[in-house]
């Protein structure tokens, strides 16, 4: 089955689907999105993604959409594509209108989706861990809303790649460790997990939440605390979490080895538990 796209109720191959040029998502970044992965033909944490999508829409004062309508659209595309290990991207923009900063009351939301096979990360990278860099967080102050305004994230990821690293994490101007460019950040200290509390400065990651639950079930302490950049270098382990990333152990940060310089035992244990839960 080819990679498919959904545009306002019509499903067609991706390369035959076009969005109108005056979509506000395109011109103003006035859109929200989710990326949902499937394992063995089942979308993982679909309800949690829909919850967050609704919150993001509320955050931008979008009109409410019947959740069943969105879920049915997702199900239809997912079933039509018939992919066991799919990545489904859904984006809802405020709509299409002549370019103007303010919008008309009767503007109609535009829903698009794409579905593609997930390309699994090279297992060598997962086994050896990744090198990451730190970047000062210069994003806006509503990072809890999952909008398509992720240019700074894209630039930070590119900066990391240009320096031969895999990814970047954002550090606030005051030295607080926030999150990755498309992932949340955890470190392990005294055998327990620590991650940034849920504030407006990070995205409430679904994998983050799943990992905290898995940890507690495994008897691993999981805390939400502010971490400073200096805390990074005394960590026993560190990893990123995300729908695409899953759980990815960190080898070095800004060239400094973390723990033993490879994914640690807790990271690996949690990764296995996550795959087991998802599959
Ligand atoms: N933070 C940011 C900035 C992200 O883009 C993502 C990926 N959506 C995450 C965290 C992780 O979220 P999730 O686990 O829901 O994929």
mmCIF file of N, CA and C and ligand atoms in Angstrom, residues 33-36 48-49 52 139 143 146-147 150 153 170 178-185 201-210 241-246, ligand 1:
data_model
loop_
_atom_site.group_PDB
_atom_site.id
_atom_site.type_symbol
_atom_site.label_atom_id
_atom_site.label_comp_id
_atom_site.label_asym_id
_atom_site.label_seq_id
_atom_site.Cartn_x
_atom_site.Cartn_y
_atom_site.Cartn_z
ATOM 1 N N UNK A 33 -0.541 19.563 15.989
ATOM 2 C CA UNK A 33 -0.314 18.246 15.379
ATOM 3 C C UNK A 33 -0.051 17.178 16.430
ATOM 4 N N UNK A 34 -0.111 15.939 15.964
ATOM 5 C CA UNK A 34 0.295 14.774 16.751
ATOM 6 C C UNK A 34 0.990 13.807 15.809
ATOM 7 N N UNK A 35 1.898 13.027 16.347
ATOM 8 C CA UNK A 35 2.510 11.929 15.592
ATOM 9 C C UNK A 35 2.294 10.671 16.432
ATOM 10 N N UNK A 36 1.616 9.714 15.828
ATOM 11 C CA UNK A 36 1.223 8.501 16.570
ATOM 12 C C UNK A 36 1.839 7.291 15.860
ATOM 13 N N UNK A 48 -4.409 8.945 24.525
ATOM 14 C CA UNK A 48 -3.555 9.964 25.134
ATOM 15 C C UNK A 48 -3.164 11.027 24.084
ATOM 16 N N UNK A 49 -2.911 10.576 22.854
ATOM 17 C CA UNK A 49 -2.583 11.540 21.794
ATOM 18 C C UNK A 49 -3.803 12.411 21.485
ATOM 19 N N UNK A 52 -4.187 15.063 24.149
ATOM 20 C CA UNK A 52 -3.238 16.165 23.996
ATOM 21 C C UNK A 52 -3.605 17.036 22.795
ATOM 22 N N UNK A 139 12.885 29.218 22.381
ATOM 23 C CA UNK A 139 11.528 29.024 21.860
ATOM 24 C C UNK A 139 10.540 29.925 22.589
ATOM 25 N N UNK A 143 5.454 26.050 25.150
ATOM 26 C CA UNK A 143 5.950 24.809 24.552
ATOM 27 C C UNK A 143 5.107 23.590 24.934
ATOM 28 N N UNK A 146 1.245 21.727 21.379
ATOM 29 C CA UNK A 146 1.979 21.067 20.292
ATOM 30 C C UNK A 146 1.616 21.715 18.951
ATOM 31 N N UNK A 147 2.196 22.896 18.717
ATOM 32 C CA UNK A 147 1.912 23.586 17.455
ATOM 33 C C UNK A 147 2.966 23.193 16.422
ATOM 34 N N UNK A 150 7.789 24.770 15.035
ATOM 35 C CA UNK A 150 8.922 24.063 15.636
ATOM 36 C C UNK A 150 10.212 24.347 14.867
ATOM 37 N N UNK A 153 13.274 24.156 17.008
ATOM 38 C CA UNK A 153 13.613 22.748 17.259
ATOM 39 C C UNK A 153 14.363 22.174 16.048
ATOM 40 N N UNK A 170 17.517 21.401 25.034
ATOM 41 C CA UNK A 170 17.406 22.830 25.302
ATOM 42 C C UNK A 170 17.704 23.125 26.764
ATOM 43 N N UNK A 178 15.748 21.538 29.866
ATOM 44 C CA UNK A 178 14.332 21.418 29.509
ATOM 45 C C UNK A 178 13.981 20.081 28.843
ATOM 46 N N UNK A 179 14.252 19.966 27.559
ATOM 47 C CA UNK A 179 13.865 18.766 26.804
ATOM 48 C C UNK A 179 14.655 18.720 25.506
ATOM 49 N N UNK A 180 14.435 17.646 24.736
ATOM 50 C CA UNK A 180 15.110 17.505 23.446
ATOM 51 C C UNK A 180 14.347 18.235 22.352
ATOM 52 N N UNK A 181 14.864 18.179 21.123
ATOM 53 C CA UNK A 181 14.214 18.882 20.010
ATOM 54 C C UNK A 181 12.894 18.214 19.632
ATOM 55 N N UNK A 182 12.796 16.891 19.871
ATOM 56 C CA UNK A 182 11.524 16.203 19.634
ATOM 57 C C UNK A 182 11.380 15.066 20.641
ATOM 58 N N UNK A 183 11.833 15.344 21.859
ATOM 59 C CA UNK A 183 11.829 14.305 22.892
ATOM 60 C C UNK A 183 11.907 14.957 24.266
ATOM 61 N N UNK A 184 11.581 14.200 25.291
ATOM 62 C CA UNK A 184 11.808 14.642 26.673
ATOM 63 C C UNK A 184 13.131 14.061 27.152
ATOM 64 N N UNK A 185 13.656 14.679 28.210
ATOM 65 C CA UNK A 185 14.981 14.302 28.703
ATOM 66 C C UNK A 185 14.874 13.729 30.116
ATOM 67 N N UNK A 201 7.087 25.141 29.689
ATOM 68 C CA UNK A 201 8.364 25.156 28.972
ATOM 69 C C UNK A 201 8.729 23.844 28.295
ATOM 70 N N UNK A 202 7.900 22.813 28.537
ATOM 71 C CA UNK A 202 8.180 21.543 27.837
ATOM 72 C C UNK A 202 6.869 20.956 27.327
ATOM 73 N N UNK A 203 6.994 20.038 26.386
ATOM 74 C CA UNK A 203 5.813 19.318 25.914
ATOM 75 C C UNK A 203 5.521 18.166 26.886
ATOM 76 N N UNK A 204 4.255 17.991 27.283
ATOM 77 C CA UNK A 204 3.941 16.830 28.121
ATOM 78 C C UNK A 204 3.979 15.559 27.274
ATOM 79 N N UNK A 205 5.150 14.996 27.167
ATOM 80 C CA UNK A 205 5.355 13.834 26.291
ATOM 81 C C UNK A 205 4.559 12.626 26.778
ATOM 82 N N UNK A 206 4.021 11.912 25.822
ATOM 83 C CA UNK A 206 3.248 10.713 26.173
ATOM 84 C C UNK A 206 4.206 9.588 26.552
ATOM 85 N N UNK A 207 5.315 9.506 25.842
ATOM 86 C CA UNK A 207 6.310 8.486 26.195
ATOM 87 C C UNK A 207 6.883 8.793 27.577
ATOM 88 N N UNK A 208 7.075 10.063 27.869
ATOM 89 C CA UNK A 208 7.542 10.497 29.201
ATOM 90 C C UNK A 208 6.645 9.916 30.281
ATOM 91 N N UNK A 209 5.316 10.074 30.066
ATOM 92 C CA UNK A 209 4.347 9.588 31.057
ATOM 93 C C UNK A 209 4.398 8.055 31.162
ATOM 94 N N UNK A 210 4.463 7.389 30.006
ATOM 95 C CA UNK A 210 4.516 5.921 29.996
ATOM 96 C C UNK A 210 5.776 5.444 30.719
ATOM 97 N N UNK A 241 13.198 10.477 25.483
ATOM 98 C CA UNK A 241 11.994 9.680 25.230
ATOM 99 C C UNK A 241 11.105 10.400 24.224
ATOM 100 N N UNK A 242 10.429 9.628 23.382
ATOM 101 C CA UNK A 242 9.493 10.209 22.425
ATOM 102 C C UNK A 242 8.848 9.110 21.600
ATOM 103 N N UNK A 243 7.819 9.487 20.881
ATOM 104 C CA UNK A 243 7.088 8.509 20.071
ATOM 105 C C UNK A 243 8.002 7.880 19.026
ATOM 106 N N UNK A 244 8.837 8.705 18.401
ATOM 107 C CA UNK A 244 9.763 8.180 17.382
ATOM 108 C C UNK A 244 11.031 7.661 18.063
ATOM 109 N N UNK A 245 11.525 8.437 19.009
ATOM 110 C CA UNK A 245 12.772 8.132 19.725
ATOM 111 C C UNK A 245 12.636 6.876 20.584
ATOM 112 N N UNK A 246 11.425 6.632 21.089
ATOM 113 C CA UNK A 246 11.141 5.611 22.106
ATOM 114 C C UNK A 246 11.982 5.957 23.342
HETATM 115 N N1 LIG B 1 9.159 17.275 23.360
HETATM 116 C C1 LIG B 1 9.045 17.744 22.107
HETATM 117 C C2 LIG B 1 9.480 19.147 21.828
HETATM 118 C C3 LIG B 1 8.520 16.936 21.086
HETATM 119 O O1 LIG B 1 8.397 17.405 19.837
HETATM 120 C C4 LIG B 1 8.167 15.595 21.376
HETATM 121 C C5 LIG B 1 7.643 14.697 20.297
HETATM 122 N N2 LIG B 1 6.296 14.885 20.075
HETATM 123 C C6 LIG B 1 8.307 15.139 22.701
HETATM 124 C C7 LIG B 1 8.808 16.009 23.666
HETATM 125 C C8 LIG B 1 7.934 13.740 23.087
HETATM 126 O O2 LIG B 1 6.541 13.564 23.063
HETATM 127 P P1 LIG B 1 5.880 12.158 22.817
HETATM 128 O O3 LIG B 1 6.484 11.210 23.768
HETATM 129 O O4 LIG B 1 4.448 12.383 23.065
HETATM 130 O O5 LIG B 1 6.175 11.781 21.394
#
